[in-house]
């Protein structure tokens, strides 16, 4: 990925924090998911009074894309931190979101955890979710 592509994704992920619905945690996460077709799908976290229906920003972005027929992806940028403040730490994707990535992405899918456009870490899906259980375990071609 180019630096320009990474910066563009991070800017979108940071902006999505403004849309987070977080009356319980006040921890706002934004995500920007780059599809193989070049389109970017964005997401924010959406909480619920019953807690378990809460949807992370990453899954919001994936489900928006998949619901529009897009199932191949290159990278995701994730930015999370306390509501109303600058992002201070990297927000690493939760285990459930890593498993959702695993459903649709190859080992080299890029995971960008960002504090700002100049301060971020880059990993691959295989680094953040080694030994994954995935579609190939159930679907034999
Ligand atoms: N959250 C995300 O949106 N993504 C993650 O990868 C980690 C956690 C959200 C869920 C919840 O709304 C809040 O952050 C606190 O856990």
mmCIF file of N, CA and C and ligand atoms in Angstrom:
data_model
loop_
_atom_site.group_PDB
_atom_site.id
_atom_site.type_symbol
_atom_site.label_atom_id
_atom_site.label_comp_id
_atom_site.label_asym_id
_atom_site.label_seq_id
_atom_site.Cartn_x
_atom_site.Cartn_y
_atom_site.Cartn_z
ATOM 1 N N UNK A 1 0.836 -1.202 0.000
ATOM 2 C CA UNK A 1 0.000 0.000 0.000
ATOM 3 C C UNK A 1 0.863 1.240 0.000
ATOM 4 N N UNK A 2 0.388 2.289 -0.667
ATOM 5 C CA UNK A 2 1.142 3.543 -0.657
ATOM 6 C C UNK A 2 0.830 4.318 0.627
ATOM 7 N N UNK A 3 1.745 5.242 0.978
ATOM 8 C CA UNK A 3 1.490 6.109 2.141
ATOM 9 C C UNK A 3 0.217 6.910 1.953
ATOM 10 N N UNK A 4 -0.026 7.314 0.699
ATOM 11 C CA UNK A 4 -1.220 8.099 0.377
ATOM 12 C C UNK A 4 -2.496 7.300 0.679
ATOM 13 N N UNK A 5 -2.490 6.027 0.278
ATOM 14 C CA UNK A 5 -3.655 5.160 0.545
ATOM 15 C C UNK A 5 -3.860 4.984 2.046
ATOM 16 N N UNK A 6 -2.767 4.806 2.772
ATOM 17 C CA UNK A 6 -2.861 4.620 4.229
ATOM 18 C C UNK A 6 -3.407 5.878 4.888
ATOM 19 N N UNK A 7 -2.866 7.036 4.500
ATOM 20 C CA UNK A 7 -3.332 8.304 5.092
ATOM 21 C C UNK A 7 -4.816 8.524 4.818
ATOM 22 N N UNK A 8 -5.235 8.213 3.601
ATOM 23 C CA UNK A 8 -6.639 8.395 3.214
ATOM 24 C C UNK A 8 -7.552 7.526 4.085
ATOM 25 N N UNK A 9 -7.141 6.283 4.303
ATOM 26 C CA UNK A 9 -7.953 5.386 5.140
ATOM 27 C C UNK A 9 -8.006 5.899 6.584
ATOM 28 N N UNK A 10 -6.868 6.333 7.099
ATOM 29 C CA UNK A 10 -6.826 6.812 8.491
ATOM 30 C C UNK A 10 -7.703 8.060 8.657
ATOM 31 N N UNK A 11 -7.644 8.971 7.699
ATOM 32 C CA UNK A 11 -8.486 10.179 7.788
ATOM 33 C C UNK A 11 -9.958 9.800 7.881
ATOM 34 N N UNK A 12 -10.356 8.835 7.063
ATOM 35 C CA UNK A 12 -11.768 8.417 7.065
ATOM 36 C C UNK A 12 -12.135 7.731 8.387
ATOM 37 N N UNK A 13 -11.217 6.899 8.896
ATOM 38 C CA UNK A 13 -11.485 6.203 10.166
ATOM 39 C C UNK A 13 -11.598 7.213 11.312
ATOM 40 N N UNK A 14 -10.722 8.200 11.323
ATOM 41 C CA UNK A 14 -10.792 9.229 12.376
ATOM 42 C C UNK A 14 -12.113 9.973 12.306
ATOM 43 N N UNK A 15 -12.545 10.309 11.101
ATOM 44 C CA UNK A 15 -13.807 11.049 10.935
ATOM 45 C C UNK A 15 -14.996 10.226 11.427
ATOM 46 N N UNK A 16 -14.937 8.913 11.197
ATOM 47 C CA UNK A 16 -16.072 8.057 11.584
ATOM 48 C C UNK A 16 -16.300 8.027 13.085
ATOM 49 N N UNK A 17 -15.288 8.381 13.879
ATOM 50 C CA UNK A 17 -15.479 8.436 15.339
ATOM 51 C C UNK A 17 -16.557 9.441 15.720
ATOM 52 N N UNK A 18 -16.814 10.404 14.848
ATOM 53 C CA UNK A 18 -17.864 11.395 15.130
ATOM 54 C C UNK A 18 -19.262 10.788 15.081
ATOM 55 N N UNK A 19 -19.385 9.631 14.458
ATOM 56 C CA UNK A 19 -20.705 9.002 14.302
ATOM 57 C C UNK A 19 -20.936 7.877 15.309
ATOM 58 N N UNK A 20 -19.945 7.550 16.111
ATOM 59 C CA UNK A 20 -20.090 6.461 17.084
ATOM 60 C C UNK A 20 -21.283 6.725 17.995
ATOM 61 N N UNK A 21 -22.005 5.647 18.319
ATOM 62 C CA UNK A 21 -23.109 5.730 19.279
ATOM 63 C C UNK A 21 -22.634 4.996 20.527
ATOM 64 N N UNK A 22 -22.155 5.755 21.504
ATOM 65 C CA UNK A 22 -21.461 5.142 22.638
ATOM 66 C C UNK A 22 -21.908 5.720 23.985
ATOM 67 N N UNK A 23 -23.215 5.639 24.287
ATOM 68 C CA UNK A 23 -23.672 6.220 25.553
ATOM 69 C C UNK A 23 -23.172 5.463 26.785
ATOM 70 N N UNK A 24 -22.642 4.252 26.613
ATOM 71 C CA UNK A 24 -22.228 3.433 27.767
ATOM 72 C C UNK A 24 -20.720 3.475 27.989
ATOM 73 N N UNK A 25 -19.950 3.272 26.924
ATOM 74 C CA UNK A 25 -18.484 3.250 27.112
ATOM 75 C C UNK A 25 -17.848 4.618 26.880
ATOM 76 N N UNK A 26 -18.496 5.446 26.089
ATOM 77 C CA UNK A 26 -17.888 6.730 25.675
ATOM 78 C C UNK A 26 -16.508 6.510 25.054
ATOM 79 N N UNK A 27 -16.357 5.353 24.409
ATOM 80 C CA UNK A 27 -15.110 5.027 23.702
ATOM 81 C C UNK A 27 -15.466 4.939 22.218
ATOM 82 N N UNK A 28 -14.985 5.884 21.442
ATOM 83 C CA UNK A 28 -15.428 5.997 20.043
ATOM 84 C C UNK A 28 -14.408 5.399 19.079
ATOM 85 N N UNK A 29 -14.907 4.491 18.262
ATOM 86 C CA UNK A 29 -14.029 3.812 17.296
ATOM 87 C C UNK A 29 -14.554 4.067 15.887
ATOM 88 N N UNK A 30 -13.625 4.381 14.989
ATOM 89 C CA UNK A 30 -13.971 4.517 13.573
ATOM 90 C C UNK A 30 -13.132 3.551 12.763
ATOM 91 N N UNK A 31 -13.703 3.084 11.648
ATOM 92 C CA UNK A 31 -12.965 2.161 10.779
ATOM 93 C C UNK A 31 -13.196 2.546 9.327
ATOM 94 N N UNK A 32 -12.179 2.296 8.506
ATOM 95 C CA UNK A 32 -12.312 2.505 7.056
ATOM 96 C C UNK A 32 -11.703 1.288 6.375
ATOM 97 N N UNK A 33 -12.542 0.614 5.602
ATOM 98 C CA UNK A 33 -12.195 -0.681 4.995
ATOM 99 C C UNK A 33 -12.039 -0.499 3.484
ATOM 100 N N UNK A 34 -10.836 -0.796 2.992
ATOM 101 C CA UNK A 34 -10.555 -0.673 1.555
ATOM 102 C C UNK A 34 -10.860 -2.000 0.864
ATOM 103 N N UNK A 35 -11.810 -1.970 -0.068
ATOM 104 C CA UNK A 35 -12.160 -3.177 -0.818
ATOM 105 C C UNK A 35 -11.214 -3.339 -2.003
ATOM 106 N N UNK A 36 -11.169 -4.568 -2.524
ATOM 107 C CA UNK A 36 -10.294 -4.854 -3.669
ATOM 108 C C UNK A 36 -10.688 -4.019 -4.885
ATOM 109 N N UNK A 37 -11.954 -3.619 -4.966
ATOM 110 C CA UNK A 37 -12.415 -2.812 -6.102
ATOM 111 C C UNK A 37 -12.091 -1.316 -5.936
ATOM 112 N N UNK A 38 -11.400 -0.972 -4.855
ATOM 113 C CA UNK A 38 -10.989 0.414 -4.635
ATOM 114 C C UNK A 38 -11.961 1.238 -3.805
ATOM 115 N N UNK A 39 -13.158 0.702 -3.566
ATOM 116 C CA UNK A 39 -14.133 1.454 -2.759
ATOM 117 C C UNK A 39 -13.795 1.352 -1.278
ATOM 118 N N UNK A 40 -14.125 2.394 -0.539
ATOM 119 C CA UNK A 40 -13.881 2.389 0.907
ATOM 120 C C UNK A 40 -15.227 2.342 1.632
ATOM 121 N N UNK A 41 -15.340 1.397 2.556
ATOM 122 C CA UNK A 41 -16.547 1.265 3.383
ATOM 123 C C UNK A 41 -16.174 1.682 4.798
ATOM 124 N N UNK A 42 -16.978 2.562 5.366
ATOM 125 C CA UNK A 42 -16.653 3.090 6.688
ATOM 126 C C UNK A 42 -17.587 2.501 7.743
ATOM 127 N N UNK A 43 -17.155 2.588 8.998
ATOM 128 C CA UNK A 43 -18.007 2.113 10.088
ATOM 129 C C UNK A 43 -17.657 2.789 11.395
ATOM 130 N N UNK A 44 -18.625 2.764 12.307
ATOM 131 C CA UNK A 44 -18.392 3.256 13.669
ATOM 132 C C UNK A 44 -18.960 2.217 14.629
ATOM 133 N N UNK A 45 -18.592 2.315 15.909
ATOM 134 C CA UNK A 45 -19.198 1.389 16.872
ATOM 135 C C UNK A 45 -20.581 1.884 17.279
ATOM 136 N N UNK A 46 -21.474 0.916 17.482
ATOM 137 C CA UNK A 46 -22.876 1.207 17.786
ATOM 138 C C UNK A 46 -23.264 0.357 18.991
ATOM 139 N N UNK A 47 -23.449 1.025 20.139
ATOM 140 C CA UNK A 47 -23.712 0.285 21.379
ATOM 141 C C UNK A 47 -25.207 0.091 21.610
ATOM 142 N N UNK A 48 -25.515 -0.715 22.628
ATOM 143 C CA UNK A 48 -26.897 -1.073 22.906
ATOM 144 C C UNK A 48 -27.085 -1.228 24.414
ATOM 145 N N UNK A 49 -28.261 -0.810 24.912
ATOM 146 C CA UNK A 49 -28.547 -0.893 26.349
ATOM 147 C C UNK A 49 -28.457 -2.325 26.857
ATOM 148 N N UNK A 50 -28.659 -3.274 25.974
ATOM 149 C CA UNK A 50 -28.561 -4.688 26.350
ATOM 150 C C UNK A 50 -27.142 -5.231 26.156
ATOM 151 N N UNK A 51 -26.224 -4.345 25.834
ATOM 152 C CA UNK A 51 -24.768 -4.590 25.718
ATOM 153 C C UNK A 51 -24.356 -5.576 24.626
ATOM 154 N N UNK A 52 -24.865 -6.838 24.639
ATOM 155 C CA UNK A 52 -24.342 -7.816 23.674
ATOM 156 C C UNK A 52 -24.629 -7.468 22.217
ATOM 157 N N UNK A 53 -25.710 -6.750 21.889
ATOM 158 C CA UNK A 53 -25.888 -6.401 20.471
ATOM 159 C C UNK A 53 -24.915 -5.339 19.957
ATOM 160 N N UNK A 54 -24.081 -4.814 20.830
ATOM 161 C CA UNK A 54 -23.115 -3.787 20.403
ATOM 162 C C UNK A 54 -22.310 -4.265 19.201
ATOM 163 N N UNK A 55 -22.170 -3.375 18.226
ATOM 164 C CA UNK A 55 -21.389 -3.717 17.033
ATOM 165 C C UNK A 55 -20.143 -2.845 16.953
ATOM 166 N N UNK A 56 -18.992 -3.482 16.792
ATOM 167 C CA UNK A 56 -17.741 -2.729 16.670
ATOM 168 C C UNK A 56 -17.680 -2.004 15.321
ATOM 169 N N UNK A 57 -16.844 -0.988 15.269
ATOM 170 C CA UNK A 57 -16.668 -0.194 14.048
ATOM 171 C C UNK A 57 -16.233 -1.060 12.867
ATOM 172 N N UNK A 58 -15.317 -1.986 13.129
ATOM 173 C CA UNK A 58 -14.792 -2.833 12.047
ATOM 174 C C UNK A 58 -15.900 -3.674 11.432
ATOM 175 N N UNK A 59 -16.724 -4.276 12.321
ATOM 176 C CA UNK A 59 -17.793 -5.127 11.794
ATOM 177 C C UNK A 59 -18.851 -4.311 11.072
ATOM 178 N N UNK A 60 -19.110 -3.101 11.538
ATOM 179 C CA UNK A 60 -20.050 -2.242 10.817
ATOM 180 C C UNK A 60 -19.563 -2.046 9.384
ATOM 181 N N UNK A 61 -18.275 -1.766 9.238
ATOM 182 C CA UNK A 61 -17.718 -1.528 7.895
ATOM 183 C C UNK A 61 -17.806 -2.795 7.043
ATOM 184 N N UNK A 62 -17.420 -3.938 7.611
ATOM 185 C CA UNK A 62 -17.486 -5.203 6.851
ATOM 186 C C UNK A 62 -18.920 -5.516 6.441
ATOM 187 N N UNK A 63 -19.850 -5.348 7.354
ATOM 188 C CA UNK A 63 -21.227 -5.754 7.050
ATOM 189 C C UNK A 63 -21.871 -4.797 6.031
ATOM 190 N N UNK A 64 -21.478 -3.536 6.078
ATOM 191 C CA UNK A 64 -21.961 -2.612 5.027
ATOM 192 C C UNK A 64 -21.487 -3.091 3.657
ATOM 193 N N UNK A 65 -20.210 -3.447 3.574
ATOM 194 C CA UNK A 65 -19.644 -3.873 2.285
ATOM 195 C C UNK A 65 -20.294 -5.173 1.808
ATOM 196 N N UNK A 66 -20.330 -6.162 2.696
ATOM 197 C CA UNK A 66 -20.857 -7.474 2.294
ATOM 198 C C UNK A 66 -22.332 -7.346 1.899
ATOM 199 N N UNK A 67 -23.060 -6.486 2.601
ATOM 200 C CA UNK A 67 -24.487 -6.317 2.282
ATOM 201 C C UNK A 67 -24.691 -5.649 0.927
ATOM 202 N N UNK A 68 -23.606 -5.107 0.367
ATOM 203 C CA UNK A 68 -23.687 -4.524 -0.982
ATOM 204 C C UNK A 68 -22.981 -5.412 -2.009
ATOM 205 N N UNK A 69 -22.679 -6.648 -1.599
ATOM 206 C CA UNK A 69 -22.136 -7.623 -2.550
ATOM 207 C C UNK A 69 -20.626 -7.615 -2.676
ATOM 208 N N UNK A 70 -19.948 -6.855 -1.814
ATOM 209 C CA UNK A 70 -18.480 -6.749 -1.896
ATOM 210 C C UNK A 70 -17.862 -7.679 -0.844
ATOM 211 N N UNK A 71 -16.986 -8.579 -1.290
ATOM 212 C CA UNK A 71 -16.458 -9.587 -0.358
ATOM 213 C C UNK A 71 -14.940 -9.761 -0.461
ATOM 214 N N UNK A 72 -14.270 -8.857 -1.174
ATOM 215 C CA UNK A 72 -12.801 -8.953 -1.256
ATOM 216 C C UNK A 72 -12.193 -7.653 -0.764
ATOM 217 N N UNK A 73 -11.205 -7.785 0.106
ATOM 218 C CA UNK A 73 -10.699 -6.595 0.787
ATOM 219 C C UNK A 73 -9.173 -6.567 0.838
ATOM 220 N N UNK A 74 -8.648 -5.331 0.921
ATOM 221 C CA UNK A 74 -7.188 -5.151 0.977
ATOM 222 C C UNK A 74 -6.705 -4.726 2.363
ATOM 223 N N UNK A 75 -7.455 -3.798 3.007
ATOM 224 C CA UNK A 75 -6.922 -3.206 4.239
ATOM 225 C C UNK A 75 -8.024 -2.556 5.052
ATOM 226 N N UNK A 76 -7.738 -2.410 6.346
ATOM 227 C CA UNK A 76 -8.657 -1.657 7.207
ATOM 228 C C UNK A 76 -7.831 -0.744 8.110
ATOM 229 N N UNK A 77 -8.331 0.484 8.316
ATOM 230 C CA UNK A 77 -7.729 1.382 9.302
ATOM 231 C C UNK A 77 -8.709 1.495 10.464
ATOM 232 N N UNK A 78 -8.167 1.491 11.687
ATOM 233 C CA UNK A 78 -8.978 1.524 12.905
ATOM 234 C C UNK A 78 -8.423 2.605 13.828
ATOM 235 N N UNK A 79 -9.342 3.467 14.342
ATOM 236 C CA UNK A 79 -8.919 4.516 15.273
ATOM 237 C C UNK A 79 -9.902 4.519 16.429
ATOM 238 N N UNK A 80 -9.407 4.398 17.656
ATOM 239 C CA UNK A 80 -10.314 4.377 18.798
ATOM 240 C C UNK A 80 -9.742 5.080 20.003
ATOM 241 N N UNK A 81 -10.633 5.723 20.752
ATOM 242 C CA UNK A 81 -10.208 6.382 21.975
ATOM 243 C C UNK A 81 -11.393 7.059 22.628
ATOM 244 N N UNK A 82 -11.135 7.644 23.801
ATOM 245 C CA UNK A 82 -12.200 8.268 24.577
ATOM 246 C C UNK A 82 -12.912 9.344 23.760
ATOM 247 N N UNK A 83 -14.239 9.363 23.907
ATOM 248 C CA UNK A 83 -15.089 10.339 23.214
ATOM 249 C C UNK A 83 -14.602 11.768 23.493
ATOM 250 N N UNK A 84 -14.576 12.571 22.454
ATOM 251 C CA UNK A 84 -14.260 13.986 22.625
ATOM 252 C C UNK A 84 -12.783 14.283 22.830
ATOM 253 N N UNK A 85 -11.933 13.276 22.623
ATOM 254 C CA UNK A 85 -10.500 13.501 22.821
ATOM 255 C C UNK A 85 -9.720 12.967 21.625
ATOM 256 N N UNK A 86 -8.467 13.382 21.524
ATOM 257 C CA UNK A 86 -7.586 12.827 20.500
ATOM 258 C C UNK A 86 -7.363 11.346 20.787
ATOM 259 N N UNK A 87 -7.055 10.586 19.750
ATOM 260 C CA UNK A 87 -6.745 9.163 19.959
ATOM 261 C C UNK A 87 -5.344 9.053 20.558
ATOM 262 N N UNK A 88 -5.253 8.415 21.737
ATOM 263 C CA UNK A 88 -3.970 8.360 22.443
ATOM 264 C C UNK A 88 -3.243 7.031 22.277
ATOM 265 N N UNK A 89 -4.032 5.958 22.072
ATOM 266 C CA UNK A 89 -3.433 4.622 21.959
ATOM 267 C C UNK A 89 -3.932 3.951 20.692
ATOM 268 N N UNK A 90 -3.185 2.929 20.254
ATOM 269 C CA UNK A 90 -3.688 2.123 19.146
ATOM 270 C C UNK A 90 -4.871 1.302 19.642
ATOM 271 N N UNK A 91 -5.945 1.284 18.861
ATOM 272 C CA UNK A 91 -7.097 0.433 19.165
ATOM 273 C C UNK A 91 -6.949 -0.832 18.333
ATOM 274 N N UNK A 92 -6.573 -1.891 18.985
ATOM 275 C CA UNK A 92 -6.365 -3.158 18.288
ATOM 276 C C UNK A 92 -7.712 -3.859 18.117
ATOM 277 N N UNK A 93 -7.973 -4.454 16.959
ATOM 278 C CA UNK A 93 -9.293 -5.056 16.745
ATOM 279 C C UNK A 93 -9.582 -6.179 17.743
ATOM 280 N N UNK A 94 -10.822 -6.247 18.211
ATOM 281 C CA UNK A 94 -11.203 -7.286 19.172
ATOM 282 C C UNK A 94 -11.219 -8.649 18.478
ATOM 283 N N UNK A 95 -11.306 -9.698 19.266
ATOM 284 C CA UNK A 95 -11.262 -11.056 18.722
ATOM 285 C C UNK A 95 -12.400 -11.362 17.770
ATOM 286 N N UNK A 96 -13.574 -10.850 18.090
ATOM 287 C CA UNK A 96 -14.729 -11.117 17.215
ATOM 288 C C UNK A 96 -14.502 -10.461 15.849
ATOM 289 N N UNK A 97 -13.997 -9.245 15.849
ATOM 290 C CA UNK A 97 -13.737 -8.560 14.568
ATOM 291 C C UNK A 97 -12.629 -9.262 13.784
ATOM 292 N N UNK A 98 -11.620 -9.777 14.487
ATOM 293 C CA UNK A 98 -10.564 -10.532 13.790
ATOM 294 C C UNK A 98 -11.167 -11.760 13.102
ATOM 295 N N UNK A 99 -12.120 -12.403 13.761
ATOM 296 C CA UNK A 99 -12.753 -13.581 13.174
ATOM 297 C C UNK A 99 -13.586 -13.196 11.951
ATOM 298 N N UNK A 100 -14.240 -12.045 12.006
ATOM 299 C CA UNK A 100 -15.005 -11.575 10.835
ATOM 300 C C UNK A 100 -14.046 -11.260 9.683
ATOM 301 N N UNK A 101 -12.913 -10.643 9.988
ATOM 302 C CA UNK A 101 -11.897 -10.402 8.946
ATOM 303 C C UNK A 101 -11.493 -11.737 8.322
ATOM 304 N N UNK A 102 -11.325 -12.740 9.178
ATOM 305 C CA UNK A 102 -10.869 -14.048 8.730
ATOM 306 C C UNK A 102 -11.825 -14.682 7.716
ATOM 307 N N UNK A 103 -13.099 -14.349 7.837
ATOM 308 C CA UNK A 103 -14.095 -14.926 6.925
ATOM 309 C C UNK A 103 -13.891 -14.467 5.484
ATOM 310 N N UNK A 104 -13.444 -13.220 5.341
ATOM 311 C CA UNK A 104 -13.413 -12.610 4.011
ATOM 312 C C UNK A 104 -12.011 -12.272 3.498
ATOM 313 N N UNK A 105 -11.016 -12.370 4.357
ATOM 314 C CA UNK A 105 -9.709 -11.813 3.968
ATOM 315 C C UNK A 105 -8.613 -12.869 3.930
ATOM 316 N N UNK A 106 -7.628 -12.613 3.092
ATOM 317 C CA UNK A 106 -6.468 -13.502 3.007
ATOM 318 C C UNK A 106 -5.440 -13.111 4.082
ATOM 319 N N UNK A 107 -4.431 -13.995 4.239
ATOM 320 C CA UNK A 107 -3.425 -13.786 5.294
ATOM 321 C C UNK A 107 -2.741 -12.423 5.210
ATOM 322 N N UNK A 108 -2.606 -11.894 3.986
ATOM 323 C CA UNK A 108 -1.861 -10.642 3.816
ATOM 324 C C UNK A 108 -2.735 -9.389 3.935
ATOM 325 N N UNK A 109 -4.001 -9.549 4.311
ATOM 326 C CA UNK A 109 -4.874 -8.392 4.550
ATOM 327 C C UNK A 109 -4.192 -7.457 5.561
ATOM 328 N N UNK A 110 -4.213 -6.153 5.273
ATOM 329 C CA UNK A 110 -3.471 -5.180 6.091
ATOM 330 C C UNK A 110 -4.354 -4.560 7.173
ATOM 331 N N UNK A 111 -3.859 -4.600 8.410
ATOM 332 C CA UNK A 111 -4.584 -4.021 9.552
ATOM 333 C C UNK A 111 -3.778 -2.829 10.072
ATOM 334 N N UNK A 112 -4.367 -1.643 9.951
ATOM 335 C CA UNK A 112 -3.684 -0.406 10.354
ATOM 336 C C UNK A 112 -4.354 0.123 11.622
ATOM 337 N N UNK A 113 -3.606 0.196 12.699
ATOM 338 C CA UNK A 113 -4.133 0.761 13.953
ATOM 339 C C UNK A 113 -3.487 2.132 14.109
ATOM 340 N N UNK A 114 -4.334 3.172 14.119
ATOM 341 C CA UNK A 114 -3.772 4.518 14.002
ATOM 342 C C UNK A 114 -4.183 5.447 15.137
ATOM 343 N N UNK A 115 -3.219 6.271 15.554
ATOM 344 C CA UNK A 115 -3.528 7.385 16.450
ATOM 345 C C UNK A 115 -3.760 8.642 15.614
ATOM 346 N N UNK A 116 -3.023 8.757 14.513
ATOM 347 C CA UNK A 116 -3.155 9.905 13.612
ATOM 348 C C UNK A 116 -2.619 9.477 12.247
ATOM 349 N N UNK A 117 -2.697 10.369 11.263
ATOM 350 C CA UNK A 117 -2.194 10.025 9.928
ATOM 351 C C UNK A 117 -0.674 9.813 9.913
ATOM 352 N N UNK A 118 -0.010 10.283 10.965
ATOM 353 C CA UNK A 118 1.450 10.138 11.026
ATOM 354 C C UNK A 118 1.915 9.107 12.049
ATOM 355 N N UNK A 119 0.981 8.538 12.781
ATOM 356 C CA UNK A 119 1.363 7.662 13.894
ATOM 357 C C UNK A 119 0.470 6.423 13.879
ATOM 358 N N UNK A 120 1.007 5.340 13.326
ATOM 359 C CA UNK A 120 0.184 4.137 13.170
ATOM 360 C C UNK A 120 1.071 2.895 13.102
ATOM 361 N N UNK A 121 0.436 1.741 13.339
ATOM 362 C CA UNK A 121 1.146 0.472 13.165
ATOM 363 C C UNK A 121 0.455 -0.319 12.060
ATOM 364 N N UNK A 122 1.237 -1.084 11.341
ATOM 365 C CA UNK A 122 0.713 -1.889 10.236
ATOM 366 C C UNK A 122 1.012 -3.359 10.525
ATOM 367 N N UNK A 123 -0.024 -4.192 10.468
ATOM 368 C CA UNK A 123 0.134 -5.638 10.656
ATOM 369 C C UNK A 123 -0.632 -6.348 9.550
ATOM 370 N N UNK A 124 -0.428 -7.661 9.484
ATOM 371 C CA UNK A 124 -1.245 -8.459 8.565
ATOM 372 C C UNK A 124 -2.254 -9.267 9.388
ATOM 373 N N UNK A 125 -3.274 -9.747 8.680
ATOM 374 C CA UNK A 125 -4.264 -10.578 9.372
ATOM 375 C C UNK A 125 -3.599 -11.799 9.998
ATOM 376 N N UNK A 126 -2.645 -12.411 9.293
ATOM 377 C CA UNK A 126 -2.020 -13.619 9.863
ATOM 378 C C UNK A 126 -1.222 -13.293 11.124
ATOM 379 N N UNK A 127 -0.755 -12.037 11.247
ATOM 380 C CA UNK A 127 -0.057 -11.659 12.485
ATOM 381 C C UNK A 127 -1.031 -11.453 13.638
ATOM 382 N N UNK A 128 -2.188 -10.829 13.335
ATOM 383 C CA UNK A 128 -3.120 -10.560 14.444
ATOM 384 C C UNK A 128 -4.027 -11.758 14.743
ATOM 385 N N UNK A 129 -4.106 -12.715 13.804
ATOM 386 C CA UNK A 129 -4.929 -13.906 14.048
ATOM 387 C C UNK A 129 -4.260 -15.146 13.455
ATOM 388 N N UNK A 130 -3.178 -15.601 14.122
ATOM 389 C CA UNK A 130 -2.524 -16.817 13.614
ATOM 390 C C UNK A 130 -3.375 -18.056 13.911
ATOM 391 N N UNK A 131 -3.138 -19.120 13.191
ATOM 392 C CA UNK A 131 -3.829 -20.400 13.418
ATOM 393 C C UNK A 131 -5.340 -20.239 13.364
ATOM 394 N N UNK A 132 -5.799 -19.470 12.390
ATOM 395 C CA UNK A 132 -7.227 -19.141 12.392
ATOM 396 C C UNK A 132 -8.105 -20.268 11.883
ATOM 397 N N UNK A 133 -9.306 -20.275 12.399
ATOM 398 C CA UNK A 133 -10.346 -21.173 11.904
ATOM 399 C C UNK A 133 -11.113 -20.386 10.861
ATOM 400 N N UNK A 134 -11.172 -20.921 9.647
ATOM 401 C CA UNK A 134 -11.794 -20.134 8.577
ATOM 402 C C UNK A 134 -12.613 -20.968 7.635
ATOM 403 N N UNK A 135 -13.077 -20.340 6.566
ATOM 404 C CA UNK A 135 -13.935 -21.028 5.603
ATOM 405 C C UNK A 135 -13.318 -22.328 5.075
ATOM 406 N N UNK A 136 -11.977 -22.358 4.936
ATOM 407 C CA UNK A 136 -11.350 -23.564 4.360
ATOM 408 C C UNK A 136 -11.497 -24.778 5.274
ATOM 409 N N UNK A 137 -11.791 -24.551 6.557
ATOM 410 C CA UNK A 137 -12.017 -25.680 7.444
ATOM 411 C C UNK A 137 -13.341 -26.389 7.156
ATOM 412 N N UNK A 138 -14.269 -25.650 6.570
ATOM 413 C CA UNK A 138 -15.609 -26.204 6.364
ATOM 414 C C UNK A 138 -15.938 -26.445 4.891
ATOM 415 N N UNK A 139 -15.323 -25.634 4.023
ATOM 416 C CA UNK A 139 -15.652 -25.730 2.592
ATOM 417 C C UNK A 139 -14.454 -26.329 1.868
ATOM 418 N N UNK A 140 -14.599 -27.541 1.356
ATOM 419 C CA UNK A 140 -13.505 -28.196 0.635
ATOM 420 C C UNK A 140 -13.763 -28.082 -0.855
ATOM 421 N N UNK A 141 -12.764 -27.539 -1.584
ATOM 422 C CA UNK A 141 -13.001 -27.374 -3.034
ATOM 423 C C UNK A 141 -12.493 -28.577 -3.805
HETATM 424 N N1 LIG B 1 -14.824 -1.485 19.928
HETATM 425 C C1 LIG B 1 -14.734 -1.389 18.566
HETATM 426 O O1 LIG B 1 -15.555 -0.723 17.927
HETATM 427 N N2 LIG B 1 -13.723 -2.043 17.953
HETATM 428 C C2 LIG B 1 -12.775 -2.794 18.595
HETATM 429 O O2 LIG B 1 -11.994 -3.475 17.945
HETATM 430 C C3 LIG B 1 -12.690 -2.762 20.049
HETATM 431 C C4 LIG B 1 -13.909 -2.265 20.746
HETATM 432 C C5 LIG B 1 -15.914 -0.782 20.612
HETATM 433 C C6 LIG B 1 -16.994 -1.678 21.164
HETATM 434 C C7 LIG B 1 -17.580 -0.806 22.251
HETATM 435 O O3 LIG B 1 -18.547 0.053 21.692
HETATM 436 C C8 LIG B 1 -16.404 0.048 22.705
HETATM 437 O O4 LIG B 1 -15.423 -0.048 21.698
HETATM 438 C C9 LIG B 1 -15.810 -0.376 24.036
HETATM 439 O O5 LIG B 1 -15.493 -1.725 24.029
#
